[in-house]
mmCIF file of C-alpha atoms in Angstrom:
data_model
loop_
_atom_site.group_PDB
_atom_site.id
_atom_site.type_symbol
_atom_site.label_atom_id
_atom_site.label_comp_id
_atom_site.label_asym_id
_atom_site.label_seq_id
_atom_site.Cartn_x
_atom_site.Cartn_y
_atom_site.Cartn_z
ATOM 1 C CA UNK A 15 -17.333 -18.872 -5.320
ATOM 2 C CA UNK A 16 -15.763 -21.534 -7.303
ATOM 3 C CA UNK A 17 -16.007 -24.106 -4.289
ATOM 4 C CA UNK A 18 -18.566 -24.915 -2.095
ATOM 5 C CA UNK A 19 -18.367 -24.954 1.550
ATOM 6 C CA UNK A 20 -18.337 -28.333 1.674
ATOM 7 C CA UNK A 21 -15.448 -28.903 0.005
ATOM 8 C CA UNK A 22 -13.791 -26.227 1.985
ATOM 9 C CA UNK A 23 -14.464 -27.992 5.157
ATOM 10 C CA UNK A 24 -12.158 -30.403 3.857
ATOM 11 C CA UNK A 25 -9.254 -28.083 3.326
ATOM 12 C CA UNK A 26 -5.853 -28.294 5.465
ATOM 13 C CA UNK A 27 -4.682 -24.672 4.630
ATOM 14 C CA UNK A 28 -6.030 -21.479 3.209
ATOM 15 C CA UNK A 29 -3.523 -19.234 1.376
ATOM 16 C CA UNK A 30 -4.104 -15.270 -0.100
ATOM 17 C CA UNK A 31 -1.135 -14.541 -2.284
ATOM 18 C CA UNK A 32 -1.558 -10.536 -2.803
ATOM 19 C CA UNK A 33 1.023 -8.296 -4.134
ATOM 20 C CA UNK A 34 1.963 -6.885 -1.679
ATOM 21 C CA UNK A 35 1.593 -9.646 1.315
ATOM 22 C CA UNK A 36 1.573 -13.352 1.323
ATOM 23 C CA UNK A 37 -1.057 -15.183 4.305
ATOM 24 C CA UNK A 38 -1.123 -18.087 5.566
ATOM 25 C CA UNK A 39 -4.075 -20.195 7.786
ATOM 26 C CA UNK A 40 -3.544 -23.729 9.379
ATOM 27 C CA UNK A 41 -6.807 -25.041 9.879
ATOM 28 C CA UNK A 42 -6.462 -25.331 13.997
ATOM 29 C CA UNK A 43 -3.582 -22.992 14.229
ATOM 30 C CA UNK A 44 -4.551 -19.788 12.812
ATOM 31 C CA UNK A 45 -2.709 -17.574 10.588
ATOM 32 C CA UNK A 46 1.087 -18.678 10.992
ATOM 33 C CA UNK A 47 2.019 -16.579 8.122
ATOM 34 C CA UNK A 48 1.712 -12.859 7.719
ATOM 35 C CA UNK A 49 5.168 -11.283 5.350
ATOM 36 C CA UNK A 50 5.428 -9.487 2.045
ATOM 37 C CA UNK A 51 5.315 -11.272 -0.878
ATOM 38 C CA UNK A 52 9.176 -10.699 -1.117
ATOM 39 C CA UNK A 53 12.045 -12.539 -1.476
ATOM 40 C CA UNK A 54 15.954 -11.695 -2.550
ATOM 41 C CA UNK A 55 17.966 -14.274 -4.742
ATOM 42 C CA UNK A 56 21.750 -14.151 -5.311
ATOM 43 C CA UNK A 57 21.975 -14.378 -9.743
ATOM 44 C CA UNK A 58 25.476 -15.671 -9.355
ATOM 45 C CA UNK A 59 24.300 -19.171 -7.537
ATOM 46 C CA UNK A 60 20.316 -18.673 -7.579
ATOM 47 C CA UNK A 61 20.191 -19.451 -3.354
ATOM 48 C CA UNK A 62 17.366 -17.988 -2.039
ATOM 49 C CA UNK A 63 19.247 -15.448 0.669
ATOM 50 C CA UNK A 64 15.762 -13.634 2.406
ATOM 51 C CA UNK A 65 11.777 -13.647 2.014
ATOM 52 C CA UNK A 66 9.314 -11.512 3.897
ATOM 53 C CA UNK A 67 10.428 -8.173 5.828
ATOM 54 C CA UNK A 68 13.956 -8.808 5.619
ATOM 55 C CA UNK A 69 13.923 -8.989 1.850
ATOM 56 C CA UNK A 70 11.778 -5.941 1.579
ATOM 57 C CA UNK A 71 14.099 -4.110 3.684
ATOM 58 C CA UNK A 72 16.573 -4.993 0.977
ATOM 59 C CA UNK A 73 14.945 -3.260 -1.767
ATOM 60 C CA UNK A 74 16.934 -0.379 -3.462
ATOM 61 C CA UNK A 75 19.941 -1.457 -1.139
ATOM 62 C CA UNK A 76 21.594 -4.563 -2.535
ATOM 63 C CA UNK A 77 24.574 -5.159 -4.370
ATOM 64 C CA UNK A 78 24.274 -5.933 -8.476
ATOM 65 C CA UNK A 79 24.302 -9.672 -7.879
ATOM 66 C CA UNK A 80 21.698 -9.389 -5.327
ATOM 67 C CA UNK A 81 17.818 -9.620 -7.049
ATOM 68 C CA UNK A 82 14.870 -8.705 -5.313
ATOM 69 C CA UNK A 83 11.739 -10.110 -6.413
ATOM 70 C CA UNK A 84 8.486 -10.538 -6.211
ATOM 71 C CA UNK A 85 6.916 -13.252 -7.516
ATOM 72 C CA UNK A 86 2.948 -11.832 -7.486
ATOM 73 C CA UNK A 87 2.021 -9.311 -9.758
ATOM 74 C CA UNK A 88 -1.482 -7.656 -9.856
ATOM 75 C CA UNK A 89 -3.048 -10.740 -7.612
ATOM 76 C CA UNK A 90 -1.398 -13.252 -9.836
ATOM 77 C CA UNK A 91 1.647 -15.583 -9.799
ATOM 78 C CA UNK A 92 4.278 -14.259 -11.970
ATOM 79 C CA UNK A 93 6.726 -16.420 -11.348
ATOM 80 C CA UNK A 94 5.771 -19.920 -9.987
ATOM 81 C CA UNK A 95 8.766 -21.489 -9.261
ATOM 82 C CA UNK A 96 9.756 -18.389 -6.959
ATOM 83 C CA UNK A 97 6.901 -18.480 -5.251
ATOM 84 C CA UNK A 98 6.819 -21.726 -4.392
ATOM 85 C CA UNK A 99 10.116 -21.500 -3.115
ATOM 86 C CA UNK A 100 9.234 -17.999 -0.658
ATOM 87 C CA UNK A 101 6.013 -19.888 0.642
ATOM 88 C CA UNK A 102 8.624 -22.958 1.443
ATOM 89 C CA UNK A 103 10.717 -20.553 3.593
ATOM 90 C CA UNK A 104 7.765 -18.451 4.890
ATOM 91 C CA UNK A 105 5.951 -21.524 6.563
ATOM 92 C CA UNK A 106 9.548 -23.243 7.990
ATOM 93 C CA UNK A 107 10.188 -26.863 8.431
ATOM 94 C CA UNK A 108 8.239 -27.460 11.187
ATOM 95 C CA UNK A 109 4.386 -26.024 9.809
ATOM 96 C CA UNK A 110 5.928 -27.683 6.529
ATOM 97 C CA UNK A 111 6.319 -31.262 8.403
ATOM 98 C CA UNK A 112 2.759 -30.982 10.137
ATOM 99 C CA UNK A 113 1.340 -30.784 6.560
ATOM 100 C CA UNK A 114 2.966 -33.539 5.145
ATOM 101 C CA UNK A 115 1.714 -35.806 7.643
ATOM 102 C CA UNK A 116 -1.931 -35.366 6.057
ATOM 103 C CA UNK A 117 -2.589 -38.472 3.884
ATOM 104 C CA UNK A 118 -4.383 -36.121 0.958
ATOM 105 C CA UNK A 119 -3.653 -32.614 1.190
ATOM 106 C CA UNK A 120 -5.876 -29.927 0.528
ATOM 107 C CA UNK A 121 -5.447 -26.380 0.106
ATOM 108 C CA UNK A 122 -7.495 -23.021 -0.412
ATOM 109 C CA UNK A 123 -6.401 -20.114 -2.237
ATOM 110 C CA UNK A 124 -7.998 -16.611 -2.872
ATOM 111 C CA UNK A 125 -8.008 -15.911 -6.802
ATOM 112 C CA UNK A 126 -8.709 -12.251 -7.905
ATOM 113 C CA UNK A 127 -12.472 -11.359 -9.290
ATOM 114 C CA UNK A 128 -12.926 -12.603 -13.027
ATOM 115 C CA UNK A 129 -9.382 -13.788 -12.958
ATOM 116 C CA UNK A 130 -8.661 -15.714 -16.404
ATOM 117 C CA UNK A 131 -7.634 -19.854 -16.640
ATOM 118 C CA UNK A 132 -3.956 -18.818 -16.843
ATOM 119 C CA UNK A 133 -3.869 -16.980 -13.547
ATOM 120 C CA UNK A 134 -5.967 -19.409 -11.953
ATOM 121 C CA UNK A 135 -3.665 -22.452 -13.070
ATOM 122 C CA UNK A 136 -0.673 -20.528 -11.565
ATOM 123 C CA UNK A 137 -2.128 -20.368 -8.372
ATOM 124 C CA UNK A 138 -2.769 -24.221 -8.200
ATOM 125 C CA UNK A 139 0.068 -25.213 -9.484
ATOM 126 C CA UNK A 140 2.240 -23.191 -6.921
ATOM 127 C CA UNK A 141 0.270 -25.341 -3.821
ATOM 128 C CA UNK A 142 0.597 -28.221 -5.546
ATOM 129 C CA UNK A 143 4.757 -27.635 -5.116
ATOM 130 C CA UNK A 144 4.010 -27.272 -1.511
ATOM 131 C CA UNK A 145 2.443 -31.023 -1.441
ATOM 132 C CA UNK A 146 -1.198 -30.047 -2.017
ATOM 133 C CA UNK A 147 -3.045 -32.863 -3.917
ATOM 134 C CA UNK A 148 -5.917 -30.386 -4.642
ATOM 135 C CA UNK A 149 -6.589 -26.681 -4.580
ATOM 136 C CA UNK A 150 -9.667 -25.025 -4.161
ATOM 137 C CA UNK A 151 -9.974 -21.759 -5.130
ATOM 138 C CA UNK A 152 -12.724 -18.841 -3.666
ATOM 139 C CA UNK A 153 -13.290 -15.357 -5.011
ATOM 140 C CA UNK A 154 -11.296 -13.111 -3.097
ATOM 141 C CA UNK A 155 -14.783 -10.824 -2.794
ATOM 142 C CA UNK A 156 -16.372 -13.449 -1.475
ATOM 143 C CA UNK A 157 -13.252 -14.568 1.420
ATOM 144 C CA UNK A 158 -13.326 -10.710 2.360
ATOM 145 C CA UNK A 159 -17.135 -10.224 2.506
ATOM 146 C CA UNK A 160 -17.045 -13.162 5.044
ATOM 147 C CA UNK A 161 -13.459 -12.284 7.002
ATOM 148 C CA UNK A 162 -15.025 -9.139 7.765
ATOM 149 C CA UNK A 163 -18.525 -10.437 8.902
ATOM 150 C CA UNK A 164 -20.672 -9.434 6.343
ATOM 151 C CA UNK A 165 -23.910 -11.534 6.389
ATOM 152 C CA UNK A 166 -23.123 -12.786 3.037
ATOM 153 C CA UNK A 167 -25.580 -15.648 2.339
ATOM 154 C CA UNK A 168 -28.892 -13.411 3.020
ATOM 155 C CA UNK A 169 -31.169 -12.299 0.036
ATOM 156 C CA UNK A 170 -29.786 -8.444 1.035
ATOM 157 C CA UNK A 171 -27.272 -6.639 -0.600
ATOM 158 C CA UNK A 172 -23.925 -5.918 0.940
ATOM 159 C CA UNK A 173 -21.070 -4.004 -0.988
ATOM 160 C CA UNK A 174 -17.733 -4.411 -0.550
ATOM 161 C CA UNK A 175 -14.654 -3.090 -1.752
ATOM 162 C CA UNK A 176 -11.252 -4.545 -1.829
ATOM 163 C CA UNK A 177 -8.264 -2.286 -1.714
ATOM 164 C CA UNK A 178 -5.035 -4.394 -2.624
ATOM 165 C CA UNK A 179 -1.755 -2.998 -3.571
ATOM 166 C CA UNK A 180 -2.291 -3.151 -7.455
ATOM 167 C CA UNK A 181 -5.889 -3.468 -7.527
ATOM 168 C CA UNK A 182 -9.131 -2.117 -6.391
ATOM 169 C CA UNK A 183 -12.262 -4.472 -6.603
ATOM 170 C CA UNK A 184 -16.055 -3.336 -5.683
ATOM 171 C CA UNK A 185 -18.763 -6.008 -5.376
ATOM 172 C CA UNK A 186 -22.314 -5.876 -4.343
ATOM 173 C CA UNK A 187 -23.428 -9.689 -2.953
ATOM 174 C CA UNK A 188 -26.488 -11.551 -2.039
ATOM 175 C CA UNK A 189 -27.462 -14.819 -1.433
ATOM 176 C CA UNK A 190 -23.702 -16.086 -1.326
ATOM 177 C CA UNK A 191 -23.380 -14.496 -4.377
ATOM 178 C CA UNK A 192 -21.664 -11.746 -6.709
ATOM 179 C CA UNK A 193 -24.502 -9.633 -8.135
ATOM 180 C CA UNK A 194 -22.335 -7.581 -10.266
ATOM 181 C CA UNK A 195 -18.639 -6.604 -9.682
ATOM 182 C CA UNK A 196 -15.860 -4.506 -10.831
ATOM 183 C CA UNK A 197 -11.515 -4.867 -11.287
ATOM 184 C CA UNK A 198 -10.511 -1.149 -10.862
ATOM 185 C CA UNK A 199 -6.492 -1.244 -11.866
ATOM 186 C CA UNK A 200 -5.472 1.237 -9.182
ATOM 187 C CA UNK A 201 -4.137 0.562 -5.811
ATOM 188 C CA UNK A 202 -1.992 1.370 -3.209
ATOM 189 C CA UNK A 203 1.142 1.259 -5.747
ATOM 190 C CA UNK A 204 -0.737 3.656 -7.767
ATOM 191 C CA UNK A 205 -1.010 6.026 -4.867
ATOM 192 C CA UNK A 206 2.435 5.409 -3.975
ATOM 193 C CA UNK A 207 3.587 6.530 -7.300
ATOM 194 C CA UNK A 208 1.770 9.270 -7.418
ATOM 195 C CA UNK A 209 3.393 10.724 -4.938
ATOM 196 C CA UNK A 210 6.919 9.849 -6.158
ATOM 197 C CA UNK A 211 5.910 11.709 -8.973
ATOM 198 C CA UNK A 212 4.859 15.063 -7.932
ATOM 199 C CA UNK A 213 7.768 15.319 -5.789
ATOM 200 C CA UNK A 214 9.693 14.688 -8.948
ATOM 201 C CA UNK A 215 8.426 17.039 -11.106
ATOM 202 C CA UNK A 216 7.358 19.785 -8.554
ATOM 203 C CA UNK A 217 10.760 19.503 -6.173
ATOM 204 C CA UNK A 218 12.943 17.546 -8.315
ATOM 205 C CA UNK A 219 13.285 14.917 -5.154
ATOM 206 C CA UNK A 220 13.669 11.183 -6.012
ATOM 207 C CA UNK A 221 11.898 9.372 -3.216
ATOM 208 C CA UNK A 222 13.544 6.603 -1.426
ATOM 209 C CA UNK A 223 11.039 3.542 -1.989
ATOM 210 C CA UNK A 224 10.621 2.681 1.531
ATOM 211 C CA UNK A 225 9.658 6.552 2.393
ATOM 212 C CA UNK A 226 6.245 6.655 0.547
ATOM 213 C CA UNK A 227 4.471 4.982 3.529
ATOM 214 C CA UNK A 228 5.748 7.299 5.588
ATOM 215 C CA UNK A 229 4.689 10.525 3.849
ATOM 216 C CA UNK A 230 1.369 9.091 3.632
ATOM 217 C CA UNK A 231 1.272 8.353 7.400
ATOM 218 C CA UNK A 232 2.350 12.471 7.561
ATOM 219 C CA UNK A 233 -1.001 12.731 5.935
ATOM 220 C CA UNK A 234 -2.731 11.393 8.794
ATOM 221 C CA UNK A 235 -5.008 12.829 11.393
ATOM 222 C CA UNK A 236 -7.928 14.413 8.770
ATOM 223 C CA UNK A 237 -5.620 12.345 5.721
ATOM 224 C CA UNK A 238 -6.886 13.611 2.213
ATOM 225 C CA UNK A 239 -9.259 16.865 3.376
ATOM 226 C CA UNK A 240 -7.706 20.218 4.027
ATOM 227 C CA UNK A 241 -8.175 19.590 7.990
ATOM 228 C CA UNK A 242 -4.682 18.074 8.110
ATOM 229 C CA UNK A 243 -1.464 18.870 8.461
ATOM 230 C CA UNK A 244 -0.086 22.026 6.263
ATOM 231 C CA UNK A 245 3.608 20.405 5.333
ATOM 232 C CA UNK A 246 5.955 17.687 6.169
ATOM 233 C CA UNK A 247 9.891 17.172 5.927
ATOM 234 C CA UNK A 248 10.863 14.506 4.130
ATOM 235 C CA UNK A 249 14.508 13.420 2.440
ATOM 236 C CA UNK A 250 15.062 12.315 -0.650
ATOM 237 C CA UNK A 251 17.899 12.824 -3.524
ATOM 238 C CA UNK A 252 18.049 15.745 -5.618
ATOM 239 C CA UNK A 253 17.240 14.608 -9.122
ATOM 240 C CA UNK A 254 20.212 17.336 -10.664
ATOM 241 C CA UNK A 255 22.784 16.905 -7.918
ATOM 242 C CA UNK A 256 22.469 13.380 -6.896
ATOM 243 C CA UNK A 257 22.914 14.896 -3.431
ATOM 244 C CA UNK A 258 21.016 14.387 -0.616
ATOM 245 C CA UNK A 259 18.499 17.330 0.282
ATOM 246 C CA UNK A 260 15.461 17.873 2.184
ATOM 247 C CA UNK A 261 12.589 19.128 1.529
ATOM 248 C CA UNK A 262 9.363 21.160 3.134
ATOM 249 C CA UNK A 263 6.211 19.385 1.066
ATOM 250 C CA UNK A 264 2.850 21.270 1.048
ATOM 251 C CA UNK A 265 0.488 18.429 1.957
ATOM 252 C CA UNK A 266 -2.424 19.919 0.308
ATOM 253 C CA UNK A 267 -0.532 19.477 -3.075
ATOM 254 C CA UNK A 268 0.137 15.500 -1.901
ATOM 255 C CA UNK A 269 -3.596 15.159 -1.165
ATOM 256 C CA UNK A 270 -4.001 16.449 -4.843
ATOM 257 C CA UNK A 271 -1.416 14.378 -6.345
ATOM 258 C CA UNK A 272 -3.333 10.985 -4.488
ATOM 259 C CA UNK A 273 -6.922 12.180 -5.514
ATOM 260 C CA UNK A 274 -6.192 11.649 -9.313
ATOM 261 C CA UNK A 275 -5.729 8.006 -9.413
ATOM 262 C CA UNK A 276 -8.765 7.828 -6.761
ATOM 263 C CA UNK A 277 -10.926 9.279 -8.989
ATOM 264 C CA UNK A 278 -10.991 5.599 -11.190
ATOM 265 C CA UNK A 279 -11.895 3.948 -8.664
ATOM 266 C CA UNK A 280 -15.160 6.495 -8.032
ATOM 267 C CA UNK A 281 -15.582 6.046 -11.739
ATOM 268 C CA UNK A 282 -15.573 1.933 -10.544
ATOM 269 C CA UNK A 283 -18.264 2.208 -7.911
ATOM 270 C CA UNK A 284 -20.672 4.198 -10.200
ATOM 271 C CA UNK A 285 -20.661 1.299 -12.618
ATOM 272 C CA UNK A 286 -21.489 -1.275 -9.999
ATOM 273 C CA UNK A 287 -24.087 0.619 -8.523
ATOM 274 C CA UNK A 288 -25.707 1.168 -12.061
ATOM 275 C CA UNK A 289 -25.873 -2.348 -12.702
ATOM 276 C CA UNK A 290 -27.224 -3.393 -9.439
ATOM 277 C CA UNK A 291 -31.218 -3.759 -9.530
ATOM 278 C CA UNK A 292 -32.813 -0.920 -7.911
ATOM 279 C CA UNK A 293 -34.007 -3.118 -4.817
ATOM 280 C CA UNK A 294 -30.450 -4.125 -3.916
ATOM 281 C CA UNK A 295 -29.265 -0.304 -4.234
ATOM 282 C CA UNK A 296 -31.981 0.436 -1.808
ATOM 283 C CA UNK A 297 -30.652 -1.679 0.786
ATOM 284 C CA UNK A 298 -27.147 -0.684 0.323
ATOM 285 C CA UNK A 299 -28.610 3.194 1.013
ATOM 286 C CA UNK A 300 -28.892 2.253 4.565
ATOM 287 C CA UNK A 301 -25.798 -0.430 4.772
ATOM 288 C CA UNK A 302 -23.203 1.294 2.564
ATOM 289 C CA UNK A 303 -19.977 0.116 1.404
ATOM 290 C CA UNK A 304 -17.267 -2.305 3.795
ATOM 291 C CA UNK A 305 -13.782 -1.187 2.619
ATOM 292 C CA UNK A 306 -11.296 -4.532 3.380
ATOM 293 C CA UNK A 307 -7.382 -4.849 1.986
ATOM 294 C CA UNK A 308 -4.552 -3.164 3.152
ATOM 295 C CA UNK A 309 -4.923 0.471 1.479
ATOM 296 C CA UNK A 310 -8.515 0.717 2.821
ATOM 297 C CA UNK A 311 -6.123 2.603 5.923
ATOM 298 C CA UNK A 312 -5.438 4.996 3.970
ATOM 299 C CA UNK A 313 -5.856 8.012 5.294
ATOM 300 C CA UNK A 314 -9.072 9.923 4.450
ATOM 301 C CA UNK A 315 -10.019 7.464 1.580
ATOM 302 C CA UNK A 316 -12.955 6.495 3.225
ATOM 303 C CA UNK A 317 -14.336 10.204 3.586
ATOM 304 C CA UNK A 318 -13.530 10.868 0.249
ATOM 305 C CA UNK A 319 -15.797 7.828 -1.038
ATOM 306 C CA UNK A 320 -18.588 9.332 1.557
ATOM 307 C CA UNK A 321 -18.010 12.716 0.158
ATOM 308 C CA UNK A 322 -18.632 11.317 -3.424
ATOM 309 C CA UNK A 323 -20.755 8.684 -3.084
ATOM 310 C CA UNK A 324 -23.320 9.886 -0.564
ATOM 311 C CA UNK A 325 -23.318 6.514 1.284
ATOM 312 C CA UNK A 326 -22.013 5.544 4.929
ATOM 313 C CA UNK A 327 -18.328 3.455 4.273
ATOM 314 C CA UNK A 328 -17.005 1.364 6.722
ATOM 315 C CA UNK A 329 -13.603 -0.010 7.284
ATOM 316 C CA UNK A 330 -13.272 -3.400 8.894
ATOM 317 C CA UNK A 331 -11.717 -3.776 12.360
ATOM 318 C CA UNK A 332 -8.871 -5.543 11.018
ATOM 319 C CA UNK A 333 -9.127 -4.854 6.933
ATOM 320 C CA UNK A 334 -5.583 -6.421 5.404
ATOM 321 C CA UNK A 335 -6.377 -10.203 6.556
ATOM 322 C CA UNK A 336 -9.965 -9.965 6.044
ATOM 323 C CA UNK A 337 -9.433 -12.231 2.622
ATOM 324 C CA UNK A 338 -7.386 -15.102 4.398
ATOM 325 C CA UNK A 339 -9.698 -14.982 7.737
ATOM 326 C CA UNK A 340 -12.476 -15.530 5.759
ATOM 327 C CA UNK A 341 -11.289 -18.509 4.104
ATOM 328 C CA UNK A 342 -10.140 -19.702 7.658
ATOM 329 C CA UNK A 343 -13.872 -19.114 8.623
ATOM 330 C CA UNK A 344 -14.963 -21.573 6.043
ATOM 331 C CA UNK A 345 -11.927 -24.094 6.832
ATOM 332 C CA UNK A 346 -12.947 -24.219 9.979
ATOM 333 C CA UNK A 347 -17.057 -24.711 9.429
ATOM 334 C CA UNK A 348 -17.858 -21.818 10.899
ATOM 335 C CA UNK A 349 -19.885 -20.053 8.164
ATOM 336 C CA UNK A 350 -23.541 -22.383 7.825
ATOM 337 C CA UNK A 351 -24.930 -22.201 4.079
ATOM 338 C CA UNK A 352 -28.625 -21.084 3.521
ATOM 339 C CA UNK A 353 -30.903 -24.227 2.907
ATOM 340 C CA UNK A 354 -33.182 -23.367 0.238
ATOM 341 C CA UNK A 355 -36.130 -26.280 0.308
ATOM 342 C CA UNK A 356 -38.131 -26.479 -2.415
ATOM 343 C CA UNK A 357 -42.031 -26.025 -2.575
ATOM 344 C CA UNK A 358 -44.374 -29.370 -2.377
ATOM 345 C CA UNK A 359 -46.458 -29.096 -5.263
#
């Protein structure tokens, strides 16, 4: 954790910038903010004309003047003056006004694991456009481990794995700390175009964008093992034709197509586990692994990991806003630091 709790405390707002989802928490109010990091800009005058859902309903359907962006990338600020401008709109005038009134604004922000200066100084200086006078910033790892309850500041070993949309990290912590830790590059968008391309190349059907989640909701019930449902309809546009067609997709194929990117992030775990001291792998023999982030729900992932990895896997009761509760946790004092006292000599 780059900040302590102390100076935490002392924080107005927490904010997780993801890829896929921007969060908000006012320290007494809650989260206020829960969108997609989205947000559609007219090119010919550069107004900002949606953010959030509406913008994302956009995508694929705009005119050519009509841009939709979005300004995080991987866990990282692409685009700093964009997203300053979406987080503007996202909290409205009157959240916007009840910050101001603090004399010396502070703000929290989650920052990916092993994230380098140049990502890091994007993320502060994109709070500091919304007023914020300083910015601490906590290992997303660490926000999660705590959002989800996980008694981070003992001397035992907890894993946890974050599933974001364009990133997977794994973490084994103790004592408030990361032990060892691993950035997988595959996420949700990784699953998602996996699945665009199989039906591509196997039933030469170009996937609306906004129909992935739904095919993957078809693979629900048992999700990724053979228990589930034989085939699903789904409409798309035929890749020769440019017609619309639908098609009758063998779900055993899908579950196929979504293993192969999985299998990195199996490759990720191993690594952690193999440079975790034998006494912490011990411990996490009877505690497992706590999958957090948004494509932790997808279906069957976590009896896949079981299947591979041997080990029980959780998923927490609410696993997208795990991050930005955690850093509301620690906003709001709620998480007590372990006092080490030294030995008298």
């Amino acid at each position: 954790m780059t900040a302590s709790l102390e100076q935490l405390r002392r924080c107005h707002f927490a904010v997780d910038l993801g890829a896929a989802r921007t969060r908000v928490y006012v320290k007494g109010a809650g989260l206020v903010v829960d969108q997609p990091s989205v947000a559609a800009v007219n090119t010919r005058t550069g107004a900002l004309i949606a953010v959030g859902e509406f913008a994302e309903k956009m995508t694929g359907r705009t005119p050519d003047y009509i841009r939709v962006m979005r300004p995080v990338s991987g866990g990282t600020v692409v685009d700093i003056e964009m997203a300053q401008r979406m987080l503007r709109h996202l909290l409205g005038d009157k959240i916007r006004r009840t910050l101001r009134r603090k004399p010396r604004l502070r703000a929290a922000a989650c920052t990916p694991h092993d994230a380098d200066p140049l990502a890091q100084r994007a993320a502060i200086e994109t709070l500091v456009g919304l007023g914020a006078r300083r910015v601490e910033l906590v290992d997303t790892l660490i926000a999660a481990a705590v959002g989800c309850g996980l008694p981070v500041e003992r001397p035992e070993a907890t894993m946890i794995m974050v599933c974001g949309a364009a990133a997977t990290q794994v973490a084994v912590l103790s004592l408030g700390s990361i032990v060892t830790a691993e950035r997988i590059p595959v996420g949700g968008e990784a699953v998602d175009h996996a699945i665009v391309q199989h039906l591509r190349h196997e039933h030469e059907l170009m996937l609306p964008s906004q129909s992935v989640r739904p095919l993957q909701l078809a693979l629900s019930g048992n999700g990724l093992t053979p228990q589930g449902p034989a085939s699903t309809e789904i409409h798309g546009r035929d890749v020769a034709t440019g017609l619309a067609r639908s098609v009758q997709v063998d779900t055993a194929a899908v579950r196929d197509a979504i293993e192969t990117p999985l299998t990195a992030v199996l490759d990720g775990i191993g690594r952690v586990l193999r440079n975790c001291p034998p006494d912490l792998v011990a411990d996490l023999a009877d505690r497992g692994i706590m999958m957090v982030g948004g494509s932790a729900l997808l279906p069957g992932l976590d009896q896949m990991l079981r299947a591979a990895t041997g080990m029980p896997v959780h998923i927490a009761e609410r696993p997208d806003v795990c991050a930005v509760q955690g850093l509301g946790y620690m906003l709001e004092g709620r998480i007590e630091p372990l006092v080490l006292d030294p030995l008298a000599t």
